Amino acid sequence: MSKVWRTSIDGFSKLLRRRRHQPAVLYVFGLSVWSAVPELAVEELEYPQGAVEKKVINLVEGENFTPEFLQINPKATLPALQADGQAFTDTESVTHWLVKNAPKKVATGTPFIARLHEDKYDPNFPLLLVRNEDELKAAADGFPKLFVQNRQNALEKHSKTEKAVPYKQFYDDKIAGNGGILAIYNGEASPDEFYKQSEAHWKTISGFILNDLPTILPESGFLGGTSPGEDDFHLGAWLARLVHVLGGKNDTEGYKALEKETKQPIPPKVVAYWAAWTERPSWKRVYADGLH
Ligand SMILES: N[C@@H](CCC(=O)N[C@@H](CS)C(=O)NCC(=O)O)C(=O)O
Ligand SMILES: *[C@@H]1O[C@H](CO)[C@@H](O)[C@H](O)[C@H]1NC(C)=O
């Protein structure tokens, strides 16, 4: 074979190799509940070092509201994933891609995932909700107000830039929605409706833990069998957030914090499920700095 041919064939196969090994880019943030879902998946699924590159988008600083990030995910949420020349912009599709393309095969997801992602079980709302004057004061003096204020500042700032023009509707809606909570924290809007929504939210979540999870969970192990499957990545992260909000820790006893809201003992299947997760190396790595 001529030298010229050899060189161009070598060059071409190198190019193919590079394409194949191009890392998937996973956008996450350390305090984000839904980011923990693909993070648990990456740990469990035995991806080789460097196959999934993580990029941090600081939600507390409102970095998700830059026009640059909106170009990647027009919903401005985490997690997001760029892989195979495509963008995946919600937890379910991001995690599904990771499960489908992983070296280790695990049980694929069921309709349980969509159910857990229904608004009525939103694990983010408990960070911000308030049910009475005391909780309102605590939120207004603490992290919730700081978070909501930072978001508002970021939205106002980025929405005024030239690159923001195509996202005007997004910014207008977010500024109104986030601004509504800020106004309650600042005492500029009546909290009554918010109190009611907040009350209902914890009731729904408590009911799900006490009544629904025991009908869904196995006696031991995971929804996916002896090791976690796709459903479990979602449920593990969801539970971790609720335990965290109620002051529980990343250890076997953490689940007890849920009783502050359920006002009843946590069902044995939920206790066993929590224990199954907390002993896994993946869990210890994702929650090394505490639950979130
Ligand atoms: N249903 C969406 C929810 C994602 C979501 O709310 N992510 C949070 C972090 S856990 C977020 O990015 N929030 C930023 C925002 O809403 O501004 C999904 O599953 O992808
Ligand atoms: C739990 O989080 C603490 C930090 O809050 C850390 O020191 C500890 O190693 C973590 N434990 C586990 C099991 O991840």
Coordinates of C-alpha atoms and ligand atoms in Angstrom, one line a residue:
M1 CA 0.0 0.0 0.0
S2 CA 1.3 3.5 -0.8
K3 CA 2.6 5.6 2.0
V4 CA 0.0 8.3 1.3
W5 CA -2.9 5.8 1.6
R6 CA -1.5 4.3 4.8
T7 CA -1.2 7.8 6.4
S8 CA -4.8 8.8 5.4
I9 CA -6.2 5.4 6.6
D10 CA -4.4 5.8 10.0
G11 CA -5.7 9.4 10.2
F12 CA -9.2 8.3 9.5
S13 CA -9.3 5.5 12.0
K14 CA -7.8 7.8 14.6
L15 CA -10.6 10.2 14.0
L16 CA -13.2 7.4 14.4
R17 CA -11.6 6.4 17.6
R18 CA -11.7 9.9 18.9
R19 CA -15.3 10.2 18.1
R20 CA -16.2 7.0 19.9
H21 CA -14.3 8.0 23.0
Q22 CA -15.6 11.5 23.1
P23 CA -16.9 11.7 26.7
A24 CA -20.5 12.3 27.5
V25 CA -20.9 15.6 29.3
L26 CA -23.1 15.5 32.4
Y27 CA -24.2 18.8 33.9
V28 CA -24.8 18.6 37.6
F29 CA -24.6 20.5 40.9
G30 CA -23.6 19.2 44.3
L31 CA -26.8 20.3 46.1
S32 CA -29.2 19.2 43.4
V33 CA -31.5 16.3 44.2
W34 CA -32.1 15.3 40.6
S35 CA -28.5 15.6 39.7
A36 CA -27.8 12.8 42.2
V37 CA -29.9 10.4 40.1
P38 CA -27.4 10.2 37.1
E39 CA -24.5 10.6 39.6
L40 CA -25.7 7.4 41.4
A41 CA -26.1 5.8 38.0
V42 CA -22.6 6.7 36.8
E43 CA -21.2 5.2 40.0
E44 CA -23.2 2.0 39.8
L45 CA -22.9 1.3 36.1
E46 CA -19.1 0.9 35.9
Y47 CA -18.4 3.6 33.4
P48 CA -14.6 3.8 32.8
Q49 CA -12.8 6.8 34.2
G50 CA -13.3 9.8 31.9
A51 CA -16.2 8.3 29.9
V52 CA -18.7 10.7 31.5
E53 CA -17.3 14.2 32.2
K54 CA -19.1 16.2 34.8
K55 CA -19.6 19.9 34.5
V56 CA -20.8 21.9 37.5
I57 CA -23.5 24.5 37.0
N58 CA -23.9 26.4 40.3
L59 CA -27.7 26.7 41.0
V60 CA -27.2 28.7 44.1
E61 CA -25.5 31.4 42.0
G62 CA -28.2 31.0 39.2
E63 CA -25.7 29.9 36.7
N64 CA -28.4 27.8 35.1
F65 CA -30.0 31.0 33.9
T66 CA -27.2 32.1 31.6
P67 CA -28.2 32.2 27.9
E68 CA -25.3 29.8 27.3
F69 CA -26.9 27.2 29.5
L70 CA -30.3 27.8 28.1
Q71 CA -28.8 26.9 24.7
I72 CA -28.0 23.5 26.2
N73 CA -31.2 23.1 28.2
P74 CA -34.0 25.7 27.4
K75 CA -35.7 24.6 30.7
A76 CA -32.6 25.7 32.7
T77 CA -32.7 22.6 34.9
L78 CA -30.2 20.0 36.0
P79 CA -29.3 17.3 35.2
A80 CA -28.6 17.6 31.5
L81 CA -26.5 15.4 29.3
Q82 CA -24.8 15.9 26.0
A83 CA -24.0 12.6 24.3
D84 CA -24.0 11.1 20.8
G85 CA -24.4 14.6 19.5
Q86 CA -27.7 15.0 21.3
A87 CA -28.9 16.9 24.4
F88 CA -30.9 15.2 27.1
T89 CA -32.6 17.7 29.3
D90 CA -34.5 15.9 32.1
T91 CA -33.6 13.4 34.8
E92 CA -35.5 10.6 33.2
S93 CA -33.9 10.8 29.7
V94 CA -30.4 11.6 31.0
T95 CA -30.5 8.6 33.3
H96 CA -32.0 6.3 30.7
W97 CA -29.2 7.1 28.3
L98 CA -26.6 6.3 31.0
V99 CA -28.4 3.0 31.7
K100 CA -28.7 2.0 28.1
N101 CA -25.1 2.8 27.2
A102 CA -23.4 1.5 30.3
P103 CA -20.9 -1.4 30.5
K104 CA -22.9 -2.9 33.4
K105 CA -26.4 -3.9 32.6
V106 CA -29.1 -3.3 35.2
A107 CA -32.9 -3.5 35.3
T108 CA -34.4 -0.7 33.1
G109 CA -37.0 1.7 34.4
T110 CA -40.7 1.3 34.8
P111 CA -43.6 3.8 34.9
F112 CA -42.7 4.3 38.6
I113 CA -40.2 6.9 37.4
A114 CA -42.8 9.2 35.8
R115 CA -44.9 8.8 38.9
L116 CA -42.1 9.9 41.2
H117 CA -41.5 12.9 39.1
E118 CA -45.1 14.2 39.4
D119 CA -45.3 17.7 40.8
K120 CA -47.1 16.6 43.8
Y121 CA -44.1 14.6 45.0
D122 CA -41.6 17.4 44.0
P123 CA -38.6 17.0 46.4
N124 CA -37.4 20.5 45.7
F125 CA -40.5 22.3 47.0
P126 CA -39.8 21.2 50.6
L127 CA -36.7 23.4 50.6
L128 CA -38.7 26.5 50.0
L129 CA -42.2 25.8 51.3
V130 CA -43.5 27.4 54.6
R131 CA -46.7 26.5 56.5
N132 CA -46.9 29.2 59.2
E133 CA -45.3 32.3 60.5
D134 CA -42.5 30.5 62.2
E135 CA -41.5 28.6 59.1
L136 CA -41.8 31.8 57.1
K137 CA -39.5 33.7 59.4
A138 CA -36.9 30.8 59.3
A139 CA -37.0 30.8 55.5
A140 CA -36.7 34.5 55.2
D141 CA -33.7 34.6 57.6
G142 CA -32.0 31.6 56.1
F143 CA -30.9 29.7 53.0
P144 CA -34.3 29.7 51.2
K145 CA -34.4 33.5 50.9
L146 CA -30.8 33.7 49.9
F147 CA -31.4 31.1 47.2
V148 CA -34.5 32.7 45.8
Q149 CA -32.9 36.2 45.9
N150 CA -29.8 34.9 44.1
R151 CA -32.0 33.4 41.5
Q152 CA -34.0 36.6 41.0
N153 CA -30.7 38.6 40.7
A154 CA -29.3 36.1 38.1
L155 CA -32.6 36.2 36.1
E156 CA -32.7 40.0 36.0
K157 CA -29.1 40.2 35.0
H158 CA -29.0 37.6 32.3
S159 CA -32.4 38.5 30.9
K160 CA -31.1 42.0 29.9
T161 CA -28.2 40.7 27.8
E162 CA -28.3 40.5 24.0
K163 CA -28.0 36.7 24.0
A164 CA -31.1 36.5 26.1
V165 CA -33.4 37.8 23.4
P166 CA -34.5 34.4 22.1
Y167 CA -35.4 33.3 25.6
K168 CA -37.5 36.3 26.6
Q169 CA -40.6 34.3 27.4
F170 CA -38.6 31.9 29.6
Y171 CA -37.1 34.8 31.6
D172 CA -40.5 36.6 31.9
D173 CA -42.1 33.5 33.3
K174 CA -39.3 32.7 35.7
I175 CA -39.0 36.2 37.0
A176 CA -42.7 36.2 37.8
G177 CA -42.7 32.7 39.4
N178 CA -39.6 33.1 41.5
G179 CA -40.5 36.7 42.2
G180 CA -43.8 35.5 43.7
I181 CA -42.0 33.4 46.4
L182 CA -39.5 36.2 47.0
A183 CA -42.5 38.6 47.7
I184 CA -43.9 36.2 50.2
Y185 CA -40.5 35.9 52.0
N186 CA -40.2 39.7 51.9
G187 CA -43.6 40.2 53.5
E188 CA -44.9 41.9 50.3
A189 CA -47.5 39.3 49.4
S190 CA -50.0 37.3 51.4
P191 CA -48.6 33.9 52.4
D192 CA -52.0 32.3 53.0
E193 CA -52.3 30.4 49.7
F194 CA -48.7 29.4 49.9
Y195 CA -49.2 28.0 53.5
K196 CA -52.0 25.8 52.1
Q197 CA -50.0 24.5 49.2
S198 CA -47.1 23.8 51.5
E199 CA -49.3 22.0 54.0
A200 CA -50.8 19.8 51.3
H201 CA -47.3 19.0 49.8
W202 CA -45.9 17.5 53.0
K203 CA -49.2 15.5 53.5
T204 CA -48.9 14.0 50.0
I205 CA -45.3 13.1 50.5
S206 CA -45.9 11.6 53.9
G207 CA -48.8 9.6 52.5
F208 CA -46.6 8.3 49.7
I209 CA -43.9 7.1 52.1
L210 CA -46.4 5.5 54.5
N211 CA -48.9 4.0 52.1
D212 CA -47.6 3.8 48.6
L213 CA -43.9 2.9 49.0
P214 CA -44.7 -0.3 51.1
T215 CA -46.8 -1.6 48.2
I216 CA -44.1 -0.9 45.7
L217 CA -40.9 -1.9 47.5
P218 CA -39.5 -5.4 47.8
E219 CA -38.9 -6.9 51.3
S220 CA -35.1 -6.5 50.7
G221 CA -32.8 -5.2 48.1
F222 CA -33.9 -2.9 45.3
L223 CA -36.7 -2.3 42.8
G224 CA -34.2 -3.5 40.2
G225 CA -33.3 -6.7 42.2
T226 CA -30.2 -7.4 44.3
S227 CA -28.5 -4.3 42.9
P228 CA -30.0 -0.9 42.1
G229 CA -31.7 -0.5 38.7
E230 CA -33.0 2.5 36.8
D231 CA -36.0 3.1 39.1
D232 CA -33.8 2.9 42.2
F233 CA -31.5 5.8 41.1
H234 CA -34.5 8.1 41.1
L235 CA -36.0 6.8 44.3
G236 CA -32.7 6.7 46.2
A237 CA -32.0 10.4 45.4
W238 CA -35.6 11.4 46.1
L239 CA -35.5 9.8 49.6
A240 CA -32.1 11.2 50.3
R241 CA -33.4 14.8 49.7
L242 CA -36.4 14.3 52.0
V243 CA -34.3 12.9 54.8
H244 CA -31.9 15.8 54.3
V245 CA -34.6 18.5 54.5
L246 CA -35.7 17.0 57.8
G247 CA -32.2 17.0 59.3
G248 CA -31.3 13.3 58.8
K249 CA -27.8 12.1 57.9
N250 CA -26.2 9.9 55.3
D251 CA -26.1 6.9 57.5
T252 CA -28.3 3.8 58.3
E253 CA -30.4 5.8 60.9
G254 CA -31.0 8.8 58.6
Y255 CA -34.5 7.6 57.6
K256 CA -35.8 8.3 61.1
A257 CA -35.8 12.0 60.3
L258 CA -38.8 11.3 58.1
E259 CA -40.9 10.6 61.1
K260 CA -41.0 14.3 61.9
E261 CA -43.5 14.6 59.1
T262 CA -45.1 11.2 58.9
K263 CA -45.7 11.3 62.7
Q264 CA -45.8 7.5 62.4
P265 CA -43.0 4.9 62.3
I266 CA -41.4 4.5 58.9
P267 CA -42.6 1.2 57.3
P268 CA -40.1 -1.7 57.5
K269 CA -39.7 -1.9 53.8
V270 CA -38.7 1.7 53.5
V271 CA -36.3 1.2 56.4
A272 CA -34.8 -1.8 54.6
Y273 CA -34.6 0.1 51.4
W274 CA -32.7 3.0 53.1
A275 CA -30.3 0.5 54.6
A276 CA -29.7 -1.2 51.3
W277 CA -28.7 2.2 49.7
T278 CA -26.7 3.6 52.5
E279 CA -24.2 0.7 52.5
R280 CA -23.3 1.0 48.9
P281 CA -20.0 2.5 47.8
S282 CA -21.9 4.5 45.1
W283 CA -24.0 6.2 47.8
K284 CA -21.0 6.9 49.9
R285 CA -19.3 8.6 47.0
V286 CA -22.3 10.7 45.9
Y287 CA -23.2 11.7 49.5
A288 CA -19.6 12.0 50.8
D289 CA -20.3 15.6 51.7
G290 CA -23.6 14.8 53.3
L291 CA -27.1 14.4 51.9
H292 CA -28.6 16.9 49.6
Ligands
LIG1 N1 -38.6 17.5 36.0 C1 -37.3 18.0 35.9 C2 -36.9 18.7 37.1 C3 -35.5 19.1 37.2 C4 -35.2 20.1 38.3 O1 -36.1 20.7 38.8 N2 -33.9 20.3 38.6 C5 -33.6 21.3 39.6 C6 -32.3 20.8 40.4 S1 -32.7 19.3 41.3 C7 -33.2 22.5 38.9 O2 -32.3 22.5 38.0 N3 -33.8 23.6 39.2 C8 -33.4 24.9 38.7 C9 -34.6 25.7 38.3 O3 -35.7 25.2 38.3 O4 -34.4 26.9 38.2 C10 -36.3 16.8 35.6 O5 -36.6 15.7 36.2 O6 -35.4 17.0 34.9
LIG2 C1 -21.5 11.6 55.4 O1 -21.2 13.0 55.3 C2 -20.2 13.4 56.1 C3 -20.0 14.9 55.9 O2 -21.2 15.5 56.3 C4 -18.9 12.7 55.7 O3 -17.8 13.1 56.6 C5 -19.1 11.2 55.8 O4 -18.0 10.5 55.3 C6 -20.3 10.8 55.0 N1 -20.6 9.4 55.2 C7 -20.9 8.6 54.2 C8 -21.3 7.2 54.6 O5 -21.0 8.9 53.0

